[in-house]
């Protein structure tokens, strides 16, 4: 097992093959899934159902069935308020939005859609739900976000956010997926639907200004006054994503020195540089995909980008270039818990099982509880909702945190506030996030870490997800005694396995969103030791998949 980096990695997307938008959207309508084929069924991964119309894994039938299933689910659990619907800039998102509204209107569901067809970041939907539900006992709202996140341009996705504003838990998504597959198997006979033009004019369909709501409240989460007062020069690349028009509005509203590198929306994403595997992928944590912004690092005190639905972030600092996601997340935790006096004194630091162990050391150093969970932001929702979790993060550059007064801000990942936080810490401390990270590692240790991605079939992913601690017979990891082998975190399965020593760890798990699997490794003994850790990890994964 190894990551095979494409010779096209980091090169302009135009050097590769761009998606045929006409064929893609035609396949959305023309191709129907076969529910007897596992890859063509509705499956909610770590964040919604995703796929490609070319592969019959994200087509009109999938969306119609999922939205009808959501309507059925809402009735069963008693959600009676409106649905807030968001949409990103992927080519399949517009036809999926039309399908969504056709079903919601036919079911008589009050629905808020973005004013003038503006694209909608995931955190703007989460924040709108929370703002609507504040103080309500009945008539609470929920949401649907149409996005495959950072996935390639031929991808589509749809996810459900209940009244707590964050990603739905496994109980909800399992119910919705099961019902959706039943509807597909039944030929959609139980799906209620009306024409899109009629749905847009329905008495239940309303315009909502997500942008003004989110931008107007942003000062509740961040100290933007100190950023303005210190004149921090910030650059942002929206990567042609859903927040493309949010950034200029933020700069104007708060008087920030914020330069938007590009507001281009191109559904082929031809302006991107190719990712590690030669694919177009709007991943702001990938140095290959972030070539445009990395090249501009010396123009700004700090720069950043977000993925297509703006729930992930990438931060570029003059001192380091693109910070690896783990570096920035540890730095954000370090900064936030020393600069948010309005948070509960027992508010915990949250991280996934495959995020850096430096966050564990930061929490211990600051005297904060640590909450380690499986991969999936849904495991942070309850803590971010009730204030018991100050900050929750995933190694894949997803994070959110409480408002300054300790109330919930966004219970879904928020790439916008995570990115702008880099400007706040630069203004307050007078050093960029890369310099702050070096100060932290000087105190707590400097980990070397890596993640290896490799292609995996559906069967291989299933096999890897069922690994058991008993299958790990080695008592040492790269020369150090093994202190723990787990396949659960916070009482929930991690979908793989994690092996730990006092100075290192590795974890292996299949991706919940793509046909790849991932091996993560980290060592506080340096790069050479990390390579030994990864070598042993590879041997175990190869044996399990043989």
Short mmCIF file of C-alpha atoms in Angstrom, two decimals:
data_model
loop_
_atom_site.label_atom_id
_atom_site.label_comp_id
_atom_site.label_asym_id
_atom_site.label_seq_id
_atom_site.Cartn_x
_atom_site.Cartn_y
_atom_site.Cartn_z
CA UNK A 1 0.00 0.00 0.00
CA UNK A 2 1.33 3.39 -0.93
CA UNK A 3 0.22 6.71 -2.32
CA UNK A 4 1.12 6.95 -5.99
CA UNK A 5 1.56 10.66 -6.66
CA UNK A 6 0.59 11.57 -10.19
CA UNK A 7 3.16 13.33 -12.38
CA UNK A 8 0.42 15.92 -12.97
CA UNK A 9 0.12 16.77 -9.26
CA UNK A 10 0.38 20.52 -8.70
CA UNK A 11 0.08 21.33 -12.40
CA UNK A 12 -2.77 23.40 -13.90
CA UNK A 13 -6.08 21.57 -14.16
CA UNK A 14 -6.05 22.33 -17.87
CA UNK A 15 -3.14 19.88 -18.18
CA UNK A 16 -5.57 17.12 -17.23
CA UNK A 17 -9.03 16.20 -18.49
CA UNK A 18 -11.78 18.62 -17.52
CA UNK A 19 -15.27 17.33 -16.84
CA UNK A 20 -17.83 17.45 -19.66
CA UNK A 21 -20.55 19.49 -17.97
CA UNK A 22 -23.22 18.74 -20.56
CA UNK A 23 -22.70 14.99 -20.32
CA UNK A 24 -22.56 15.19 -16.52
CA UNK A 25 -25.88 16.97 -16.11
CA UNK A 26 -27.52 14.81 -18.78
CA UNK A 27 -26.42 11.68 -16.90
CA UNK A 28 -28.04 13.10 -13.75
CA UNK A 29 -31.46 12.81 -15.42
CA UNK A 30 -30.91 10.00 -17.93
CA UNK A 31 -29.15 7.37 -15.80
CA UNK A 32 -31.01 5.54 -13.06
CA UNK A 33 -29.41 3.65 -10.18
CA UNK A 34 -29.70 -0.11 -9.81
CA UNK A 35 -30.42 -0.68 -6.10
CA UNK A 36 -29.03 -4.22 -6.36
CA UNK A 37 -25.56 -2.72 -6.95
CA UNK A 38 -24.06 -1.58 -3.61
CA UNK A 39 -22.18 1.34 -5.19
CA UNK A 40 -25.45 2.70 -6.65
CA UNK A 41 -27.48 2.67 -3.43
CA UNK A 42 -27.98 5.66 -1.14
CA UNK A 43 -25.23 5.58 1.48
CA UNK A 44 -24.58 8.34 4.00
CA UNK A 45 -20.84 8.53 4.69
CA UNK A 46 -19.21 10.86 7.19
CA UNK A 47 -21.18 13.77 5.73
CA UNK A 48 -24.12 12.91 3.51
CA UNK A 49 -24.68 10.90 0.35
CA UNK A 50 -22.17 11.58 -2.41
CA UNK A 51 -21.38 10.21 -5.83
CA UNK A 52 -21.17 10.97 -9.55
CA UNK A 53 -23.96 10.88 -12.11
CA UNK A 54 -21.59 9.10 -14.52
CA UNK A 55 -21.28 6.22 -12.05
CA UNK A 56 -25.03 6.12 -11.23
CA UNK A 57 -24.20 6.95 -7.63
CA UNK A 58 -25.65 10.50 -7.60
CA UNK A 59 -28.58 10.89 -9.96
CA UNK A 60 -32.02 12.44 -9.97
CA UNK A 61 -33.56 9.32 -8.44
CA UNK A 62 -31.13 9.45 -5.52
CA UNK A 63 -31.98 13.07 -4.69
CA UNK A 64 -35.74 12.66 -5.10
CA UNK A 65 -35.67 9.61 -2.84
CA UNK A 66 -33.39 11.19 -0.21
CA UNK A 67 -35.50 14.34 0.06
CA UNK A 68 -38.76 12.37 0.30
CA UNK A 69 -37.09 10.26 2.98
CA UNK A 70 -36.12 13.45 4.84
CA UNK A 71 -39.75 14.64 4.65
CA UNK A 72 -40.90 11.28 6.03
CA UNK A 73 -38.25 11.42 8.76
CA UNK A 74 -39.27 14.96 9.80
CA UNK A 75 -42.87 13.81 10.20
CA UNK A 76 -41.81 10.81 12.28
CA UNK A 77 -39.66 12.80 14.73
CA UNK A 78 -41.95 15.84 14.87
CA UNK A 79 -39.86 18.53 13.14
CA UNK A 80 -42.48 21.05 12.01
CA UNK A 81 -40.51 24.21 11.22
CA UNK A 82 -39.01 25.29 7.90
CA UNK A 83 -36.13 23.70 6.01
CA UNK A 84 -33.16 25.93 5.14
CA UNK A 85 -31.65 24.76 1.84
CA UNK A 86 -28.08 25.57 0.82
CA UNK A 87 -26.24 24.88 -2.42
CA UNK A 88 -22.60 24.98 -3.54
CA UNK A 89 -21.03 25.59 -6.96
CA UNK A 90 -20.60 22.01 -8.21
CA UNK A 91 -22.30 21.40 -11.57
CA UNK A 92 -24.62 18.73 -10.15
CA UNK A 93 -25.75 20.97 -7.29
CA UNK A 94 -28.16 23.06 -9.37
CA UNK A 95 -30.16 20.13 -10.81
CA UNK A 96 -30.08 18.50 -7.36
CA UNK A 97 -31.42 21.74 -5.86
CA UNK A 98 -34.27 21.71 -8.37
CA UNK A 99 -35.10 18.10 -7.50
CA UNK A 100 -34.97 18.96 -3.79
CA UNK A 101 -37.36 21.87 -4.06
CA UNK A 102 -39.76 19.87 -6.24
CA UNK A 103 -40.15 17.31 -3.45
CA UNK A 104 -40.22 19.75 -0.52
CA UNK A 105 -42.93 21.87 -2.14
CA UNK A 106 -45.02 18.84 -3.08
CA UNK A 107 -44.84 17.70 0.55
CA UNK A 108 -46.00 21.14 1.74
CA UNK A 109 -42.77 21.83 3.66
CA UNK A 110 -41.97 25.48 4.40
CA UNK A 111 -38.64 26.07 2.69
CA UNK A 112 -36.11 28.91 2.76
CA UNK A 113 -33.86 29.21 -0.29
CA UNK A 114 -31.12 31.74 -0.84
CA UNK A 115 -32.10 35.20 -2.11
CA UNK A 116 -31.40 35.70 -5.83
CA UNK A 117 -29.98 32.20 -6.14
CA UNK A 118 -26.85 33.08 -4.15
CA UNK A 119 -24.63 30.10 -3.33
CA UNK A 120 -24.70 29.07 0.33
CA UNK A 121 -21.79 27.81 2.47
CA UNK A 122 -22.50 24.92 4.82
CA UNK A 123 -21.79 27.05 7.94
CA UNK A 124 -24.27 29.70 6.78
CA UNK A 125 -26.99 27.04 6.74
CA UNK A 126 -25.98 25.77 10.19
CA UNK A 127 -25.92 29.28 11.63
CA UNK A 128 -29.32 30.11 10.10
CA UNK A 129 -30.86 27.01 11.69
CA UNK A 130 -29.41 27.86 15.10
CA UNK A 131 -30.52 31.50 14.86
CA UNK A 132 -34.06 30.46 13.89
CA UNK A 133 -34.36 27.90 16.68
CA UNK A 134 -32.99 30.04 19.50
CA UNK A 135 -35.59 30.02 22.27
CA UNK A 136 -38.09 27.88 20.35
CA UNK A 137 -39.67 24.80 21.87
CA UNK A 138 -41.86 24.01 18.85
CA UNK A 139 -41.66 24.82 15.14
CA UNK A 140 -37.92 24.27 15.01
CA UNK A 141 -36.13 24.40 11.66
CA UNK A 142 -33.65 22.03 10.07
CA UNK A 143 -31.65 22.07 6.84
CA UNK A 144 -30.45 20.41 3.67
CA UNK A 145 -27.10 21.25 2.08
CA UNK A 146 -26.46 20.23 -1.50
CA UNK A 147 -22.71 19.70 -1.77
CA UNK A 148 -20.08 16.99 -2.16
CA UNK A 149 -17.66 19.25 -0.25
CA UNK A 150 -14.15 19.31 -1.78
CA UNK A 151 -14.73 16.31 -4.07
CA UNK A 152 -13.98 16.52 -7.83
CA UNK A 153 -16.18 18.47 -10.27
CA UNK A 154 -18.08 15.38 -11.46
CA UNK A 155 -19.35 14.78 -7.90
CA UNK A 156 -22.66 15.63 -6.28
CA UNK A 157 -23.77 15.41 -2.67
CA UNK A 158 -26.65 16.02 -0.29
CA UNK A 159 -26.67 16.09 3.51
CA UNK A 160 -29.23 16.67 6.24
CA UNK A 161 -28.80 18.90 9.29
CA UNK A 162 -31.40 18.41 12.07
CA UNK A 163 -32.55 21.24 14.39
CA UNK A 164 -29.24 21.21 16.29
CA UNK A 165 -27.70 22.66 13.12
CA UNK A 166 -24.95 20.10 12.65
CA UNK A 167 -24.59 16.91 10.61
CA UNK A 168 -27.23 14.29 11.35
CA UNK A 169 -26.20 11.40 13.59
CA UNK A 170 -25.98 7.78 12.48
CA UNK A 171 -29.49 6.92 13.68
CA UNK A 172 -31.00 9.66 11.49
CA UNK A 173 -28.86 9.02 8.41
CA UNK A 174 -29.40 5.25 8.63
CA UNK A 175 -33.18 5.79 8.74
CA UNK A 176 -33.09 8.25 5.83
CA UNK A 177 -30.82 6.04 3.70
CA UNK A 178 -32.93 2.94 4.36
CA UNK A 179 -36.14 4.77 3.45
CA UNK A 180 -34.54 6.34 0.35
CA UNK A 181 -33.43 2.94 -0.92
CA UNK A 182 -36.93 1.57 -0.33
CA UNK A 183 -38.34 4.42 -2.42
CA UNK A 184 -35.89 3.71 -5.25
CA UNK A 185 -36.68 0.01 -5.14
CA UNK A 186 -40.36 0.95 -5.39
CA UNK A 187 -39.78 2.99 -8.55
CA UNK A 188 -40.31 6.32 -6.68
CA UNK A 189 -44.07 5.68 -6.62
CA UNK A 190 -44.29 7.11 -3.09
CA UNK A 191 -42.29 10.24 -3.91
CA UNK A 192 -44.34 13.44 -4.03
CA UNK A 193 -43.12 15.89 -6.64
CA UNK A 194 -44.21 18.98 -8.57
CA UNK A 195 -42.56 20.86 -11.49
CA UNK A 196 -39.68 23.14 -10.44
CA UNK A 197 -41.27 26.34 -11.78
CA UNK A 198 -44.39 25.60 -9.75
CA UNK A 199 -42.31 24.73 -6.67
CA UNK A 200 -40.47 28.07 -6.85
CA UNK A 201 -43.82 29.88 -6.84
CA UNK A 202 -45.37 27.72 -4.12
CA UNK A 203 -46.68 29.50 -1.02
CA UNK A 204 -44.28 27.38 1.06
CA UNK A 205 -41.13 28.59 -0.77
CA UNK A 206 -39.47 31.73 0.63
CA UNK A 207 -36.30 33.71 -0.10
CA UNK A 208 -33.79 34.06 2.74
CA UNK A 209 -30.65 36.20 2.79
CA UNK A 210 -28.14 33.71 4.18
CA UNK A 211 -25.24 36.02 3.34
CA UNK A 212 -26.45 39.02 5.34
CA UNK A 213 -27.47 36.86 8.30
CA UNK A 214 -24.10 35.14 8.49
CA UNK A 215 -21.90 38.15 7.73
CA UNK A 216 -23.88 40.41 10.06
CA UNK A 217 -23.40 38.03 12.99
CA UNK A 218 -19.73 37.20 12.34
CA UNK A 219 -18.51 39.58 15.04
CA UNK A 220 -20.15 37.27 17.60
CA UNK A 221 -17.58 34.58 16.81
CA UNK A 222 -14.44 36.60 16.05
CA UNK A 223 -12.70 39.74 17.27
CA UNK A 224 -12.66 41.46 13.90
CA UNK A 225 -12.14 44.88 15.46
CA UNK A 226 -8.59 43.96 16.49
CA UNK A 227 -7.95 42.69 12.95
CA UNK A 228 -9.18 46.00 11.51
CA UNK A 229 -7.32 48.12 14.04
CA UNK A 230 -4.02 46.37 13.37
CA UNK A 231 -4.43 46.53 9.60
CA UNK A 232 -3.64 42.85 9.09
CA UNK A 233 -3.24 42.26 5.35
CA UNK A 234 -5.25 39.15 4.49
CA UNK A 235 -5.71 37.36 1.19
CA UNK A 236 -8.40 34.80 0.44
CA UNK A 237 -9.03 32.40 -2.43
CA UNK A 238 -12.62 31.08 -2.35
CA UNK A 239 -11.59 28.37 -4.87
CA UNK A 240 -14.73 29.15 -6.84
CA UNK A 241 -16.85 27.89 -3.95
CA UNK A 242 -20.12 28.77 -2.24
CA UNK A 243 -18.64 31.64 -0.21
CA UNK A 244 -17.35 33.41 -3.30
CA UNK A 245 -19.37 36.57 -2.59
CA UNK A 246 -19.20 36.36 1.21
CA UNK A 247 -15.60 37.51 1.51
CA UNK A 248 -15.97 40.96 -0.05
CA UNK A 249 -19.09 41.46 2.07
CA UNK A 250 -17.09 40.53 5.20
CA UNK A 251 -14.28 42.92 4.27
CA UNK A 252 -16.69 45.80 3.68
CA UNK A 253 -18.85 45.13 6.75
CA UNK A 254 -15.92 45.06 9.18
CA UNK A 255 -13.47 47.40 7.43
CA UNK A 256 -10.84 44.71 6.92
CA UNK A 257 -7.75 44.79 4.71
CA UNK A 258 -9.00 41.68 2.89
CA UNK A 259 -8.12 40.94 -0.73
CA UNK A 260 -10.20 38.39 -2.63
CA UNK A 261 -7.81 36.74 -5.08
CA UNK A 262 -10.56 35.61 -7.45
CA UNK A 263 -14.36 35.54 -7.56
CA UNK A 264 -14.42 33.29 -10.62
CA UNK A 265 -17.00 30.50 -10.59
CA UNK A 266 -16.22 27.84 -13.20
CA UNK A 267 -18.00 24.53 -12.74
CA UNK A 268 -15.10 22.68 -14.40
CA UNK A 269 -12.78 24.31 -11.81
CA UNK A 270 -10.22 24.78 -14.59
CA UNK A 271 -8.41 27.43 -12.49
CA UNK A 272 -7.34 24.82 -9.92
CA UNK A 273 -4.05 22.96 -9.81
CA UNK A 274 -4.33 19.18 -9.81
CA UNK A 275 -4.28 17.24 -6.55
CA UNK A 276 -1.93 14.36 -5.57
CA UNK A 277 -3.68 11.85 -7.84
CA UNK A 278 -3.99 14.14 -10.86
CA UNK A 279 -7.65 14.89 -10.14
CA UNK A 280 -9.26 18.29 -9.72
CA UNK A 281 -10.13 18.49 -6.04
CA UNK A 282 -10.91 21.72 -4.20
CA UNK A 283 -9.03 20.74 -1.05
CA UNK A 284 -7.59 23.80 0.74
CA UNK A 285 -5.35 21.60 2.90
CA UNK A 286 -3.54 20.10 -0.11
CA UNK A 287 -0.31 21.79 -1.18
CA UNK A 288 -0.85 20.42 -4.69
CA UNK A 289 -4.32 21.96 -4.99
CA UNK A 290 -3.32 25.24 -3.32
CA UNK A 291 -0.54 26.29 -5.70
CA UNK A 292 -2.23 29.59 -6.65
CA UNK A 293 -2.49 30.86 -3.09
CA UNK A 294 0.88 29.52 -1.94
CA UNK A 295 2.46 31.56 -4.72
CA UNK A 296 0.97 34.73 -3.23
CA UNK A 297 2.03 34.14 0.38
CA UNK A 298 4.50 37.03 0.55
CA UNK A 299 1.85 39.57 -0.46
CA UNK A 300 -0.09 39.11 2.79
CA UNK A 301 0.41 38.85 6.55
CA UNK A 302 -1.76 35.74 6.33
CA UNK A 303 -3.76 34.14 3.53
CA UNK A 304 -6.36 31.38 3.40
CA UNK A 305 -8.77 29.42 1.23
CA UNK A 306 -11.89 27.32 1.69
CA UNK A 307 -13.27 24.32 -0.14
CA UNK A 308 -16.37 24.36 -2.33
CA UNK A 309 -18.97 24.48 0.45
CA UNK A 310 -16.63 26.46 2.74
CA UNK A 311 -16.64 23.99 5.61
CA UNK A 312 -12.88 23.37 5.33
CA UNK A 313 -9.98 25.79 5.47
CA UNK A 314 -6.35 26.10 4.47
CA UNK A 315 -4.01 28.72 5.93
CA UNK A 316 -0.89 30.14 4.29
CA UNK A 317 1.63 31.99 6.48
CA UNK A 318 4.72 33.86 5.24
CA UNK A 319 6.87 31.95 7.74
CA UNK A 320 5.85 28.46 6.60
CA UNK A 321 3.77 28.60 3.42
CA UNK A 322 0.74 26.31 3.61
CA UNK A 323 0.39 25.05 7.16
CA UNK A 324 -0.43 21.34 7.32
CA UNK A 325 -3.95 21.01 8.71
CA UNK A 326 -2.74 19.43 11.95
CA UNK A 327 -0.31 22.31 12.54
CA UNK A 328 -2.98 24.95 12.19
CA UNK A 329 -5.58 23.06 14.24
CA UNK A 330 -3.17 22.70 17.17
CA UNK A 331 -2.34 26.40 16.87
CA UNK A 332 -6.02 27.35 16.78
CA UNK A 333 -6.74 25.28 19.91
CA UNK A 334 -3.76 26.84 21.71
CA UNK A 335 -4.93 30.37 20.83
CA UNK A 336 -8.67 29.99 21.38
CA UNK A 337 -8.55 28.52 24.85
CA UNK A 338 -6.35 31.41 26.00
CA UNK A 339 -8.42 34.14 24.35
CA UNK A 340 -12.06 33.25 24.93
CA UNK A 341 -12.87 34.24 28.53
CA UNK A 342 -16.59 33.92 27.79
CA UNK A 343 -16.32 30.15 27.38
CA UNK A 344 -17.04 27.73 30.20
CA UNK A 345 -13.90 27.00 32.23
CA UNK A 346 -14.51 23.27 31.69
CA UNK A 347 -15.16 23.55 27.92
CA UNK A 348 -13.27 20.70 26.25
CA UNK A 349 -10.90 20.50 23.31
CA UNK A 350 -12.34 18.17 20.64
CA UNK A 351 -10.40 16.20 18.03
CA UNK A 352 -10.89 13.13 15.90
CA UNK A 353 -8.91 9.97 16.57
CA UNK A 354 -6.66 10.66 13.57
CA UNK A 355 -5.83 14.28 14.42
CA UNK A 356 -2.41 15.19 15.79
CA UNK A 357 -1.39 14.11 19.29
CA UNK A 358 -0.07 17.64 19.75
CA UNK A 359 -3.66 18.69 20.44
CA UNK A 360 -3.69 16.21 23.34
CA UNK A 361 -0.60 17.91 24.72
CA UNK A 362 -2.09 21.39 24.19
CA UNK A 363 -5.21 20.38 26.14
CA UNK A 364 -3.13 18.92 28.98
CA UNK A 365 -0.87 21.98 29.10
CA UNK A 366 -3.87 24.34 29.31
CA UNK A 367 -5.70 22.16 31.82
CA UNK A 368 -8.62 21.50 29.48
CA UNK A 369 -10.48 18.19 29.06
CA UNK A 370 -9.82 16.37 25.79
CA UNK A 371 -12.64 14.73 23.84
CA UNK A 372 -11.41 12.31 21.16
CA UNK A 373 -14.06 11.02 18.74
CA UNK A 374 -14.28 8.96 15.53
CA UNK A 375 -13.89 10.68 12.17
CA UNK A 376 -17.05 12.66 11.44
CA UNK A 377 -18.02 16.12 12.62
CA UNK A 378 -21.38 14.81 13.84
CA UNK A 379 -19.61 13.61 16.99
CA UNK A 380 -18.86 17.22 18.01
CA UNK A 381 -22.38 18.56 17.51
CA UNK A 382 -23.81 18.02 20.99
CA UNK A 383 -20.80 19.65 22.69
CA UNK A 384 -20.78 22.65 20.37
CA UNK A 385 -24.53 22.97 20.89
CA UNK A 386 -24.49 22.98 24.71
CA UNK A 387 -21.15 24.77 25.18
CA UNK A 388 -19.33 21.82 26.78
CA UNK A 389 -16.98 21.71 23.77
CA UNK A 390 -15.18 24.93 22.92
CA UNK A 391 -13.48 23.76 19.74
CA UNK A 392 -13.86 20.65 17.59
CA UNK A 393 -11.59 19.71 14.71
CA UNK A 394 -10.80 17.04 12.11
CA UNK A 395 -7.34 16.45 10.61
CA UNK A 396 -8.89 17.02 7.17
CA UNK A 397 -8.99 20.77 7.92
CA UNK A 398 -12.52 20.95 9.31
CA UNK A 399 -13.22 22.86 12.51
CA UNK A 400 -15.72 25.02 14.33
CA UNK A 401 -15.85 26.75 17.69
CA UNK A 402 -18.21 28.57 20.01
CA UNK A 403 -19.21 32.21 19.76
CA UNK A 404 -17.26 34.50 22.08
CA UNK A 405 -19.98 34.35 24.73
CA UNK A 406 -19.97 30.53 24.76
CA UNK A 407 -23.17 30.09 22.74
CA UNK A 408 -23.25 27.91 19.61
CA UNK A 409 -22.06 29.61 16.42
CA UNK A 410 -22.06 26.82 13.81
CA UNK A 411 -22.42 23.20 14.84
CA UNK A 412 -21.17 22.15 11.42
CA UNK A 413 -17.63 22.72 10.15
CA UNK A 414 -16.97 26.40 9.43
CA UNK A 415 -14.04 27.12 7.15
CA UNK A 416 -14.78 30.86 7.13
CA UNK A 417 -14.34 31.46 10.89
CA UNK A 418 -11.42 29.01 11.06
CA UNK A 419 -9.67 30.93 8.28
CA UNK A 420 -10.40 34.40 9.68
CA UNK A 421 -9.15 33.24 13.08
CA UNK A 422 -5.68 33.25 11.52
CA UNK A 423 -6.08 37.00 11.03
CA UNK A 424 -7.28 37.48 14.60
CA UNK A 425 -4.34 35.61 16.14
CA UNK A 426 -1.88 37.45 13.88
CA UNK A 427 -3.35 40.77 15.02
CA UNK A 428 -3.39 39.93 18.74
CA UNK A 429 -0.06 38.13 19.07
CA UNK A 430 1.87 39.96 16.37
CA UNK A 431 3.14 36.77 14.75
CA UNK A 432 1.71 34.64 11.99
CA UNK A 433 0.23 31.18 12.73
CA UNK A 434 3.38 29.41 11.51
CA UNK A 435 5.52 31.31 14.02
CA UNK A 436 3.01 30.59 16.79
CA UNK A 437 3.09 26.88 15.90
CA UNK A 438 6.89 26.81 16.26
CA UNK A 439 6.57 28.35 19.73
CA UNK A 440 4.09 25.65 20.73
CA UNK A 441 6.29 22.79 19.49
CA UNK A 442 9.26 24.32 21.28
CA UNK A 443 7.32 23.80 24.52
CA UNK A 444 5.40 20.58 23.86
CA UNK A 445 7.34 18.63 21.22
CA UNK A 446 7.47 18.71 17.44
CA UNK A 447 5.58 15.82 15.81
CA UNK A 448 6.28 14.47 12.35
CA UNK A 449 3.10 13.24 10.73
CA UNK A 450 1.85 11.99 7.41
CA UNK A 451 -1.19 10.55 5.72
CA UNK A 452 -1.07 8.06 2.90
CA UNK A 453 -4.07 7.75 0.57
CA UNK A 454 -4.54 4.82 -1.78
CA UNK A 455 -7.33 3.56 -4.04
CA UNK A 456 -9.67 0.99 -2.49
CA UNK A 457 -12.63 -0.99 -3.75
CA UNK A 458 -15.93 -1.09 -1.91
CA UNK A 459 -15.08 -4.60 -0.62
CA UNK A 460 -11.62 -3.52 0.57
CA UNK A 461 -13.08 -0.54 2.42
CA UNK A 462 -15.61 -2.79 4.15
CA UNK A 463 -12.85 -5.18 5.22
CA UNK A 464 -10.66 -2.41 6.59
CA UNK A 465 -13.54 -0.86 8.54
CA UNK A 466 -14.03 -4.14 10.43
CA UNK A 467 -10.48 -4.54 11.72
CA UNK A 468 -10.39 -5.73 15.32
CA UNK A 469 -7.75 -4.92 17.99
CA UNK A 470 -7.22 -8.66 18.43
CA UNK A 471 -5.76 -8.77 14.92
CA UNK A 472 -2.83 -6.64 16.09
CA UNK A 473 -0.40 -9.08 17.69
CA UNK A 474 2.73 -6.90 17.80
CA UNK A 475 3.64 -5.56 21.22
CA UNK A 476 5.91 -2.84 19.87
CA UNK A 477 5.48 0.04 17.43
CA UNK A 478 8.71 1.13 15.72
CA UNK A 479 10.70 -0.05 18.73
CA UNK A 480 8.48 1.40 21.49
CA UNK A 481 6.03 -0.60 23.62
CA UNK A 482 2.43 -0.49 22.38
CA UNK A 483 0.29 1.22 25.03
CA UNK A 484 -3.08 0.88 23.30
CA UNK A 485 -4.94 -0.60 20.35
CA UNK A 486 -8.44 0.70 19.77
CA UNK A 487 -11.22 0.55 17.21
CA UNK A 488 -13.50 2.92 19.15
CA UNK A 489 -13.32 6.51 20.40
CA UNK A 490 -15.79 8.11 22.81
CA UNK A 491 -17.70 4.83 22.75
CA UNK A 492 -18.21 4.84 18.98
CA UNK A 493 -16.46 2.76 16.26
CA UNK A 494 -13.72 4.64 14.41
CA UNK A 495 -14.28 2.55 11.27
CA UNK A 496 -10.76 1.17 11.41
CA UNK A 497 -8.00 0.74 13.95
CA UNK A 498 -5.50 2.87 15.90
CA UNK A 499 -2.25 1.61 17.43
CA UNK A 500 -0.40 3.79 19.96
CA UNK A 501 2.89 4.05 21.83
CA UNK A 502 3.91 6.87 24.18
CA UNK A 503 5.69 8.70 21.35
CA UNK A 504 3.87 7.62 18.19
CA UNK A 505 0.68 6.22 16.69
CA UNK A 506 -0.89 5.13 13.45
CA UNK A 507 -4.47 4.66 12.34
CA UNK A 508 -5.94 2.98 9.28
CA UNK A 509 -9.47 3.55 8.00
CA UNK A 510 -11.42 3.77 4.75
CA UNK A 511 -12.59 7.15 3.49
CA UNK A 512 -16.26 7.87 4.08
CA UNK A 513 -16.49 10.08 1.00
CA UNK A 514 -14.20 8.67 -1.70
CA UNK A 515 -13.00 5.29 -3.04
CA UNK A 516 -9.74 5.46 -1.13
CA UNK A 517 -8.40 4.34 2.21
CA UNK A 518 -6.11 6.26 4.50
CA UNK A 519 -3.25 5.43 6.80
CA UNK A 520 -2.28 8.16 9.26
CA UNK A 521 0.90 8.19 11.28
CA UNK A 522 2.67 10.46 13.74
CA UNK A 523 5.86 10.39 15.75
CA UNK A 524 7.33 12.75 18.32
CA UNK A 525 10.73 11.11 17.65
CA UNK A 526 11.17 12.61 14.19
CA UNK A 527 10.81 11.81 10.50
CA UNK A 528 12.97 8.68 10.46
CA UNK A 529 10.94 7.16 13.28
CA UNK A 530 7.69 8.14 11.51
CA UNK A 531 8.82 6.21 8.44
CA UNK A 532 9.26 3.10 10.59
CA UNK A 533 5.79 3.63 12.03
CA UNK A 534 4.26 3.91 8.56
CA UNK A 535 6.17 0.88 7.31
CA UNK A 536 4.71 -1.26 10.09
CA UNK A 537 1.27 0.23 9.42
CA UNK A 538 1.55 -0.66 5.74
CA UNK A 539 2.46 -4.25 6.58
CA UNK A 540 -0.61 -4.61 8.77
CA UNK A 541 -3.01 -3.06 6.23
CA UNK A 542 -1.59 -5.09 3.36
CA UNK A 543 -2.06 -8.27 5.38
CA UNK A 544 -5.64 -7.37 6.28
CA UNK A 545 -6.59 -6.67 2.64
CA UNK A 546 -4.77 -9.67 1.16
#
